[in-house]
PDB file of C-alpha atoms in Angstrom:
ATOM      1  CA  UNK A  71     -24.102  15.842   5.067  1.00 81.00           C
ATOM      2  CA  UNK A  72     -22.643  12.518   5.643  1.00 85.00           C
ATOM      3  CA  UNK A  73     -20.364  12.210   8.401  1.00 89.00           C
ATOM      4  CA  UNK A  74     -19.345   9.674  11.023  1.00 93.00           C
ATOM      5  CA  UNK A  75     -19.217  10.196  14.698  1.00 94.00           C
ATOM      6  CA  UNK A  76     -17.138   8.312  17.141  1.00 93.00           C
ATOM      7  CA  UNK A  77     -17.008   8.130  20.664  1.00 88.00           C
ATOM      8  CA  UNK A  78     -14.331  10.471  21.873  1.00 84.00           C
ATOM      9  CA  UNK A  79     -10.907   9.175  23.857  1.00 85.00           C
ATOM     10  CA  UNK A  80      -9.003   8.102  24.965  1.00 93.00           C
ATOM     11  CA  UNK A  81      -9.958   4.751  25.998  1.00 96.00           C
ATOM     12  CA  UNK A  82      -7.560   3.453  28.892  1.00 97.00           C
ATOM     13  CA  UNK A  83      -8.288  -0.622  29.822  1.00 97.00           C
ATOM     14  CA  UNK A  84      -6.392  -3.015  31.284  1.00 97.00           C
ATOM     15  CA  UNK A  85      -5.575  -6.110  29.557  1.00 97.00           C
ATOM     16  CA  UNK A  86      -8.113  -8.734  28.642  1.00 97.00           C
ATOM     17  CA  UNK A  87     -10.590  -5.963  29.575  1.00 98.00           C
ATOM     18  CA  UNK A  88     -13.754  -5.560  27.243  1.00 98.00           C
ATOM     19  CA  UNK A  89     -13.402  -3.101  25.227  1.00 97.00           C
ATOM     20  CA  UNK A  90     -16.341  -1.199  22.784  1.00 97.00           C
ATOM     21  CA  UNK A  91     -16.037   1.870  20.710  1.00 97.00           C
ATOM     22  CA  UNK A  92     -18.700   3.297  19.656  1.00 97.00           C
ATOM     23  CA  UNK A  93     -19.620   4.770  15.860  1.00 97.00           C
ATOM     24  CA  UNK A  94     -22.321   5.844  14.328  1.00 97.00           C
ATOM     25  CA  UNK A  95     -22.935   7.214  10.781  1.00 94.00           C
ATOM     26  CA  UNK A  96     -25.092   9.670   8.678  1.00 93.00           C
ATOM     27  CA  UNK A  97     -24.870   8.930   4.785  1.00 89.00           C
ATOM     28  CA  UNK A  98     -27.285   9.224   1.535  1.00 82.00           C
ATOM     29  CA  UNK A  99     -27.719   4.855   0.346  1.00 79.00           C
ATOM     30  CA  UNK A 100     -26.427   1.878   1.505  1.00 83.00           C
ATOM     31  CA  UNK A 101     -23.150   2.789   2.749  1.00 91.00           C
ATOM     32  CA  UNK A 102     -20.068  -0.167   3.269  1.00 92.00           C
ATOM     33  CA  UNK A 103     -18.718   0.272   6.700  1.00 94.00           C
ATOM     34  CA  UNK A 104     -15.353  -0.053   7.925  1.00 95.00           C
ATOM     35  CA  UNK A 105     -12.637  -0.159  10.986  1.00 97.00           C
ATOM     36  CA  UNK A 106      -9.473   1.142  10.469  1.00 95.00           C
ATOM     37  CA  UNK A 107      -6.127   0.425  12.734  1.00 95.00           C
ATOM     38  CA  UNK A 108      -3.260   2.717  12.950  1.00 90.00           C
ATOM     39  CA  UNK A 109      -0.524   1.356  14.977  1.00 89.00           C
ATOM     40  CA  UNK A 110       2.268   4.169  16.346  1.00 83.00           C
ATOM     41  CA  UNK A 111       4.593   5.211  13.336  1.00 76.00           C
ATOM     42  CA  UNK A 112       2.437   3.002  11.005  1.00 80.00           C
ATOM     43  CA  UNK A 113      -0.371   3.592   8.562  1.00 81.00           C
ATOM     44  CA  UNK A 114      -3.845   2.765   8.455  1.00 88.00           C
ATOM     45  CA  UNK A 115      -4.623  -0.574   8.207  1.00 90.00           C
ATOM     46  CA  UNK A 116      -7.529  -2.531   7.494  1.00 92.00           C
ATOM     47  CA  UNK A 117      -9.145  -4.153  10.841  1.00 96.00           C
ATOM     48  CA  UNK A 118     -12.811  -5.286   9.250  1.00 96.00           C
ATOM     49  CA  UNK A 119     -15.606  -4.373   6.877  1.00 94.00           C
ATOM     50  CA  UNK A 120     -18.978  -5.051   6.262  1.00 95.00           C
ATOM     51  CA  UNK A 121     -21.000  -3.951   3.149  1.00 91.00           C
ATOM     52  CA  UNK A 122     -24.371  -4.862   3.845  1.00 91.00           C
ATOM     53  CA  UNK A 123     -26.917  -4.496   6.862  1.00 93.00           C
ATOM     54  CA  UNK A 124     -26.610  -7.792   9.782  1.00 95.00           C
ATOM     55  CA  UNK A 125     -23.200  -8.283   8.211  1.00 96.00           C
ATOM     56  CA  UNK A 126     -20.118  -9.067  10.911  1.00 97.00           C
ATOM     57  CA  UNK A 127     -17.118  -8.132  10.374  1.00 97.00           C
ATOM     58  CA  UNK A 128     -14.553  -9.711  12.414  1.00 97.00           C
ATOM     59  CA  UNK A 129     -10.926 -10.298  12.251  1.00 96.00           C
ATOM     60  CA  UNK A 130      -8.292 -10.695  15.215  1.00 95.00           C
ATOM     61  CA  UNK A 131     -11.067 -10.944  17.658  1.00 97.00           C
ATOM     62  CA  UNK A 132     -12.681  -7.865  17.183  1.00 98.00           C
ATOM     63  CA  UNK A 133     -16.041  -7.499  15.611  1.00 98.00           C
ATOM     64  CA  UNK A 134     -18.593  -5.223  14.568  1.00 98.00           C
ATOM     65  CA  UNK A 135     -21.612  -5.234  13.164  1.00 98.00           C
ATOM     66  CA  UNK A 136     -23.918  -2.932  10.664  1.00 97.00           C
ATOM     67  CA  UNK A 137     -26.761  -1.961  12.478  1.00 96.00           C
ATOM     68  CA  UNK A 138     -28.832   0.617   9.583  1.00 93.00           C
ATOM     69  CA  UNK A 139     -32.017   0.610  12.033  1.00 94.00           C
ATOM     70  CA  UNK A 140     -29.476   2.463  14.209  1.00 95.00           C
ATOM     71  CA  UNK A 141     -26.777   3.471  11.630  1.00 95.00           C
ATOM     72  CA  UNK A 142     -24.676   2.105  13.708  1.00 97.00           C
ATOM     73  CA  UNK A 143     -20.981   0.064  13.246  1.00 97.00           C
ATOM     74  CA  UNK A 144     -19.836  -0.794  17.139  1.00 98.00           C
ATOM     75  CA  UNK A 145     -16.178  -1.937  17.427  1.00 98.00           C
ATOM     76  CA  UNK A 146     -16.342  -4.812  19.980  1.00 98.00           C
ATOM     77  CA  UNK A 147     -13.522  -6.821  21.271  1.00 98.00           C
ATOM     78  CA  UNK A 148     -14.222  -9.211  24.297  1.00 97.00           C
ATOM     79  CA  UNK A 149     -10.557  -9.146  25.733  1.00 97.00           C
ATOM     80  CA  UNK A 150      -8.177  -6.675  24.634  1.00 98.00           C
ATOM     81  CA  UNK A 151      -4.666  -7.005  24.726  1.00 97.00           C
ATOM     82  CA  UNK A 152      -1.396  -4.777  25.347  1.00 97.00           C
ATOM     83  CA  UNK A 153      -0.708  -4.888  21.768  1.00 96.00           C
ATOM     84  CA  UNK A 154      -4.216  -3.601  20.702  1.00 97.00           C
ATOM     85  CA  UNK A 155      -3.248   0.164  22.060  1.00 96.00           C
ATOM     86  CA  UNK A 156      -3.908   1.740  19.025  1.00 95.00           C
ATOM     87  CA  UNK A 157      -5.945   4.909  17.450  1.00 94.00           C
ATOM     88  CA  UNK A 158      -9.152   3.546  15.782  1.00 96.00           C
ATOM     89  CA  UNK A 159     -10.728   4.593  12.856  1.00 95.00           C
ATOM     90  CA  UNK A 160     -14.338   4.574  11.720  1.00 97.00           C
ATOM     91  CA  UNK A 161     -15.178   4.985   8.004  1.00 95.00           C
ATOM     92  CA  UNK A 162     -17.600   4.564   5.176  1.00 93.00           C
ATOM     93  CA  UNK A 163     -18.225   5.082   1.610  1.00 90.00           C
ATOM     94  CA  UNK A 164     -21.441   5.756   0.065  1.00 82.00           C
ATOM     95  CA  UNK A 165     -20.136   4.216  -3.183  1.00 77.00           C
ATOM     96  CA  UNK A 166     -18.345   1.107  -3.939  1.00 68.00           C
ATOM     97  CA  UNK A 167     -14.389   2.398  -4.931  1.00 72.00           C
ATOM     98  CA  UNK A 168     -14.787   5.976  -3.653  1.00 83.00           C
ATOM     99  CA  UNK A 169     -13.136   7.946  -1.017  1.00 89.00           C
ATOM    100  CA  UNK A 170     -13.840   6.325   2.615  1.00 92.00           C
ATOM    101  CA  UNK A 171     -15.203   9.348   5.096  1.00 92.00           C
ATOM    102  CA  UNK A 172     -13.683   9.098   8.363  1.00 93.00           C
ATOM    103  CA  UNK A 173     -14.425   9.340  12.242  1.00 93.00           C
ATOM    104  CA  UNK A 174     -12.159  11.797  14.414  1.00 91.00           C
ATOM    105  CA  UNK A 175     -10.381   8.329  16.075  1.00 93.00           C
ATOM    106  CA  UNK A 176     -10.280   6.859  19.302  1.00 95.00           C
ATOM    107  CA  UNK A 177      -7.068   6.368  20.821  1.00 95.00           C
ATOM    108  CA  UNK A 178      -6.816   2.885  22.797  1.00 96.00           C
ATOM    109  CA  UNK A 179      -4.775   2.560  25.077  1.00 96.00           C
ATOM    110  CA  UNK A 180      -4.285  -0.996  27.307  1.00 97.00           C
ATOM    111  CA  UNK A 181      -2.091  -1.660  30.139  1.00 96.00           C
ATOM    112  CA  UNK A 182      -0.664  -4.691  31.822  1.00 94.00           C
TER     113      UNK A 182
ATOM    114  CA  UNK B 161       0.277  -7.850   1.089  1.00 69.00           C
ATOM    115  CA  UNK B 162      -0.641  -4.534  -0.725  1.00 79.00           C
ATOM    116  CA  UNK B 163       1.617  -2.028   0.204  1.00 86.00           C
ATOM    117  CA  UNK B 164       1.672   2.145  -0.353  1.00 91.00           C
ATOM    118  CA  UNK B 165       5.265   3.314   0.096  1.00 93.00           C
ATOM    119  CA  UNK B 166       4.844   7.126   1.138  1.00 95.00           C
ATOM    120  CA  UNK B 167       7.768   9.379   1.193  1.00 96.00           C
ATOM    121  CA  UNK B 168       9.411  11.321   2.988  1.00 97.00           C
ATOM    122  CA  UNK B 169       7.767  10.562   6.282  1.00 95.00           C
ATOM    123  CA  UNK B 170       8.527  14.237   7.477  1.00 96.00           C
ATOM    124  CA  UNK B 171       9.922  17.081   6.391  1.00 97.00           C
ATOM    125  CA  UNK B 172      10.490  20.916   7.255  1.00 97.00           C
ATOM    126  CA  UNK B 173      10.163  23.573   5.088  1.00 96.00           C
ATOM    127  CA  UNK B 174      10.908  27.442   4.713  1.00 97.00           C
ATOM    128  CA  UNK B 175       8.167  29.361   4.341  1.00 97.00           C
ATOM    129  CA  UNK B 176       7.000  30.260   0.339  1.00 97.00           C
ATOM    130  CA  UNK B 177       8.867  27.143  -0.969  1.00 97.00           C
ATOM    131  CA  UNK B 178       7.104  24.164  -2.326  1.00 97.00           C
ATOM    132  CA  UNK B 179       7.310  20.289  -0.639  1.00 98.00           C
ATOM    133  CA  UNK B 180       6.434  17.186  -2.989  1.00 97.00           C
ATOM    134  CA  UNK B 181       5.231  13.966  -1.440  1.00 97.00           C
ATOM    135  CA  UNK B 182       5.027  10.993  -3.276  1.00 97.00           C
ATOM    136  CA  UNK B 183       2.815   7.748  -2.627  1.00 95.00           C
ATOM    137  CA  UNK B 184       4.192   4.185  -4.747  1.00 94.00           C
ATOM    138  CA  UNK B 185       1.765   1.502  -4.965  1.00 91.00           C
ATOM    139  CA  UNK B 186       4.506  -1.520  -5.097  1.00 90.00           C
ATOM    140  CA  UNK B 187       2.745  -4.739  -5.868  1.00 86.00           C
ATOM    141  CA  UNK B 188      -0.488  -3.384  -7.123  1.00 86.00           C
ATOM    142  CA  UNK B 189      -1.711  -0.902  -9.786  1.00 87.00           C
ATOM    143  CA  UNK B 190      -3.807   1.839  -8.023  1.00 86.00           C
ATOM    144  CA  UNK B 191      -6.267   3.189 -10.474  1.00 84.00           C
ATOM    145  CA  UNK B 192      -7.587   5.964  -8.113  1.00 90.00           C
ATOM    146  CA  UNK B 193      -5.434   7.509  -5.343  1.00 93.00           C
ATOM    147  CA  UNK B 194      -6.604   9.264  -2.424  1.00 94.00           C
ATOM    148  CA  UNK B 195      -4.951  12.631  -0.568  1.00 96.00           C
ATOM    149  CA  UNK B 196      -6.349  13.354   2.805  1.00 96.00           C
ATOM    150  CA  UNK B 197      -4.994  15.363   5.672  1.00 95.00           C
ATOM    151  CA  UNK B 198      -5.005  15.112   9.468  1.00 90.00           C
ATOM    152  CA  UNK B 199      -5.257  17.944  11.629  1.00 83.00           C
ATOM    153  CA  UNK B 200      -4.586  16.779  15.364  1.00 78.00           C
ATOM    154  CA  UNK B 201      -7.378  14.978  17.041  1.00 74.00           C
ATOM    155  CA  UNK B 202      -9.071  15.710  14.015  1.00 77.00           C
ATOM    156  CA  UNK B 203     -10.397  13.164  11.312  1.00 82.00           C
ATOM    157  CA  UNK B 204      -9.115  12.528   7.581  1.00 90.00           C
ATOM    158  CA  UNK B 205     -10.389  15.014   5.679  1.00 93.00           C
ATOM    159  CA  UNK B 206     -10.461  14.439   1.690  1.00 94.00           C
ATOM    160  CA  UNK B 207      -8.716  16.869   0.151  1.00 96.00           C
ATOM    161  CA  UNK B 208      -8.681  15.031  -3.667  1.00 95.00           C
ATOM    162  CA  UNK B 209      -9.070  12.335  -5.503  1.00 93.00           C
ATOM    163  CA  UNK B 210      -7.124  11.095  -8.467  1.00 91.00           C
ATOM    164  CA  UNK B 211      -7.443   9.031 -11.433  1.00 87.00           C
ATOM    165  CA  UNK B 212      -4.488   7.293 -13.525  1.00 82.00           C
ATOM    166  CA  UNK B 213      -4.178   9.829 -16.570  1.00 80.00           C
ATOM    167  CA  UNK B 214      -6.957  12.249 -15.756  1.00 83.00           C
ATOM    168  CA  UNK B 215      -6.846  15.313 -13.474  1.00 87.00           C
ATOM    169  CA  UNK B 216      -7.801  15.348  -9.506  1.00 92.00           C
ATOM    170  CA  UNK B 217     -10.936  15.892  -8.302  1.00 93.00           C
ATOM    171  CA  UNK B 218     -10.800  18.403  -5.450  1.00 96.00           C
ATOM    172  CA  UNK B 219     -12.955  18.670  -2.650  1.00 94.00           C
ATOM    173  CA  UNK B 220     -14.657  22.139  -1.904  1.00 93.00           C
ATOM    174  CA  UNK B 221     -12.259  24.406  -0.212  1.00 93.00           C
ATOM    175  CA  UNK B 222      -9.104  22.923  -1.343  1.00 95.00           C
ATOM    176  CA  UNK B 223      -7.109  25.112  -3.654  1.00 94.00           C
ATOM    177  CA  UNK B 224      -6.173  23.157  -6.399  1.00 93.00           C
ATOM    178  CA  UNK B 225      -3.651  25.665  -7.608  1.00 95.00           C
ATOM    179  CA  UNK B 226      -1.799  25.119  -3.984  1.00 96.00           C
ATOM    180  CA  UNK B 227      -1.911  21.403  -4.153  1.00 97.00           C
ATOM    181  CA  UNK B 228      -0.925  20.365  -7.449  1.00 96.00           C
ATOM    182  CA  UNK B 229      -1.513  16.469  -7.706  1.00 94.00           C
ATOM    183  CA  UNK B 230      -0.478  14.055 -10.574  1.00 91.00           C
ATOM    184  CA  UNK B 231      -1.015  10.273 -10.734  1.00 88.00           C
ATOM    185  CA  UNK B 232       0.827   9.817 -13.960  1.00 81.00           C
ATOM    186  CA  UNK B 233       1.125   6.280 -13.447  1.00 88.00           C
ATOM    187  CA  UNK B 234      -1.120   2.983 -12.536  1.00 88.00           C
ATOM    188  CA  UNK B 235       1.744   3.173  -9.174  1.00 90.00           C
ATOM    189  CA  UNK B 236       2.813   6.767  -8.591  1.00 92.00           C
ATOM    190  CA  UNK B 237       1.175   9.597  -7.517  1.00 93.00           C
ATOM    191  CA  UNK B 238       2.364  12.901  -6.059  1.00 95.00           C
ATOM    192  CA  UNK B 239       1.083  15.765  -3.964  1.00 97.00           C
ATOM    193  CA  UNK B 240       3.185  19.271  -4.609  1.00 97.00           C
ATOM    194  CA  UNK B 241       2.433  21.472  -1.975  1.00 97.00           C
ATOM    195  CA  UNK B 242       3.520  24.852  -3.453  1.00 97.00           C
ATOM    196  CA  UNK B 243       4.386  28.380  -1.912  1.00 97.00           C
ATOM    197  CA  UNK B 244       3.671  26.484   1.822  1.00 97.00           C
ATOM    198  CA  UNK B 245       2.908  28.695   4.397  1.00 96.00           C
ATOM    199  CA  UNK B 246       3.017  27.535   8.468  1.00 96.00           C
ATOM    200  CA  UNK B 247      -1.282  26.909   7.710  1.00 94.00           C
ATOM    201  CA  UNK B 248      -0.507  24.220   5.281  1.00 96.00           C
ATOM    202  CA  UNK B 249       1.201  22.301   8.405  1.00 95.00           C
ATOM    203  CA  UNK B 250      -0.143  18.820   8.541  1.00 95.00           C
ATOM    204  CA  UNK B 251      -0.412  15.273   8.281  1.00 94.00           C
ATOM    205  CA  UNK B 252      -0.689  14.421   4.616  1.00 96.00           C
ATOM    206  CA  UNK B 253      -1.388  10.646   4.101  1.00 96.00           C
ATOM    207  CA  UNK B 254      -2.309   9.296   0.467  1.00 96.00           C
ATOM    208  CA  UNK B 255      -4.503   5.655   0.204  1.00 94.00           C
ATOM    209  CA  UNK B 256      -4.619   4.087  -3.098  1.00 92.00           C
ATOM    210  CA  UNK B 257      -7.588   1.874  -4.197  1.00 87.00           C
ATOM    211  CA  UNK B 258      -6.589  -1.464  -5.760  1.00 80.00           C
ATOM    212  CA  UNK B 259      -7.607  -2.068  -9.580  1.00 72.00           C
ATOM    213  CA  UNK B 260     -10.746  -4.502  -9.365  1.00 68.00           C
ATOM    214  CA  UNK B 261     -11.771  -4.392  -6.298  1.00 65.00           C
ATOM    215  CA  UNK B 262     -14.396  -2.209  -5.064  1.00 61.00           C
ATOM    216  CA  UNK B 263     -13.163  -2.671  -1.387  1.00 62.00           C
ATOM    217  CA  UNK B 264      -9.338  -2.629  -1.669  1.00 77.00           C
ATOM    218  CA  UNK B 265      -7.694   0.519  -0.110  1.00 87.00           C
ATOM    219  CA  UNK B 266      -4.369   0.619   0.794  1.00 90.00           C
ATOM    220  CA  UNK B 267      -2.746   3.722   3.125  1.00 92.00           C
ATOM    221  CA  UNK B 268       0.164   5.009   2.947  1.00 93.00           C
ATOM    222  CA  UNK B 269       1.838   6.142   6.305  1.00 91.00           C
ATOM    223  CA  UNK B 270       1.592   9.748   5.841  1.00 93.00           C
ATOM    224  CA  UNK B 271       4.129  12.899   5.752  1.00 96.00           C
ATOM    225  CA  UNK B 272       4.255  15.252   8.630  1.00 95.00           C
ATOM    226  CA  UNK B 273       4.676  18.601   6.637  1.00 96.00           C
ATOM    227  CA  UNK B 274       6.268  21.571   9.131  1.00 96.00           C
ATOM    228  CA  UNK B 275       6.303  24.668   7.189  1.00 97.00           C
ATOM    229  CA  UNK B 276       8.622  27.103   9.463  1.00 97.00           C
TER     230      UNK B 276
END
């Protein structure tokens, strides 16, 4: 069935480290890929999409791009920062407007 | 921004009583709402989906007659967990998809449900 798998955390860098989390998928289609954010006491947030294959989606220097020869969606960010400790969510949907299917998470966490 | 106001945040709860959560939509009209739950270190698993003014869809192995959902409105929609037992312990969070775009999900920042 579909399902997404992450890599498994916790992550622990130190700042301005490079960071990559890993995620790859298993759907039916042309699935639209996302990264999720979900700060301590906060919801999920948005971090990037992409809803085609080569697409990048970027946004507060991380990026990640959709990879369907490897069904892959890497989260890359080239220096992380104490504010980025964070769990991270990988998710797609098969279907424009329907429910996203999520990855377990993968706690970041960066130091000084 | 688009924002999903989720309430309460927590709450504890005897054992056989039911717990209602409620997710707002407050600048946006959600025309399908979303109720997943979060076991620890575990993903978001669907449990439903709902429609403005149609019944939830529920996803195999959720008892519908547990989790009683309504999304009366284009901004309200609530999850009734009834007769809880210390199983139905969780992390309940609700995301709301925005009317007209495809793309457009909004979370709310989930209920921590104790049943005692």
């Amino acid at each position: 069935g579909d399902s997404v798998t992450q890599m498994e955390g916790p992550v622990t860098l130190s700042e301005e480290a490079f960071l990559t989390i890993n995620c790859t998928y298993t759907a039916t289609g042309y699935p639209s890929l996302f990264w999720y954010v979900q700060y301590p006491g906060e919801g999920l947030q948005l971090l990037l999409k992409a809803t085609k294959a080569d697409d990048k989606g970027s946004n507060k220097g991380f990026e990640a791009t959709y990879r369907k020869e490897t069904t892959s969606f890497h989260l890359e960010k080239g220096s992380v920062q104490v504010s980025d400790s964070a769990v991270y969510f990988c998710a797609f949907t098969n279907q424009a407007g329907t429910a996203l299917i999520f990855g377990k998470g993968t706690t970041l966490s960066v130091s000084s | 921004g688009a924002v999903v106001s989720q309430h309460p945040s927590w709450v504890i709860c005897k054992s056989g009583t039911s717990v209602k959560i409620e997710c707002r939509s407050l600048d946006f009209q959600a025309t399908t709402m979303f109720w997943y739950r979060q076991f620890p270190k575990q993903s978001l698993m669907l449990m439903a989906t709902s429609n403005e003014g149609s019944k939830a869809t529920y996803e195999q192995g959720v008892e519908k007659d547990k989790f009683l959902i309504n999304h009366a409105s284009l901004t309200l929609s609530t999850l009734t967990v009834t007769s809880a037992h210390p199983e139905d312990s969780s992390f309940y969070i609700c995301s709301a998809k925005h009317r007209g775009s495809n793309y457009g999900y909004t979370f709310g920042s989930g209920t921590r449900l104790t049943v005692v």
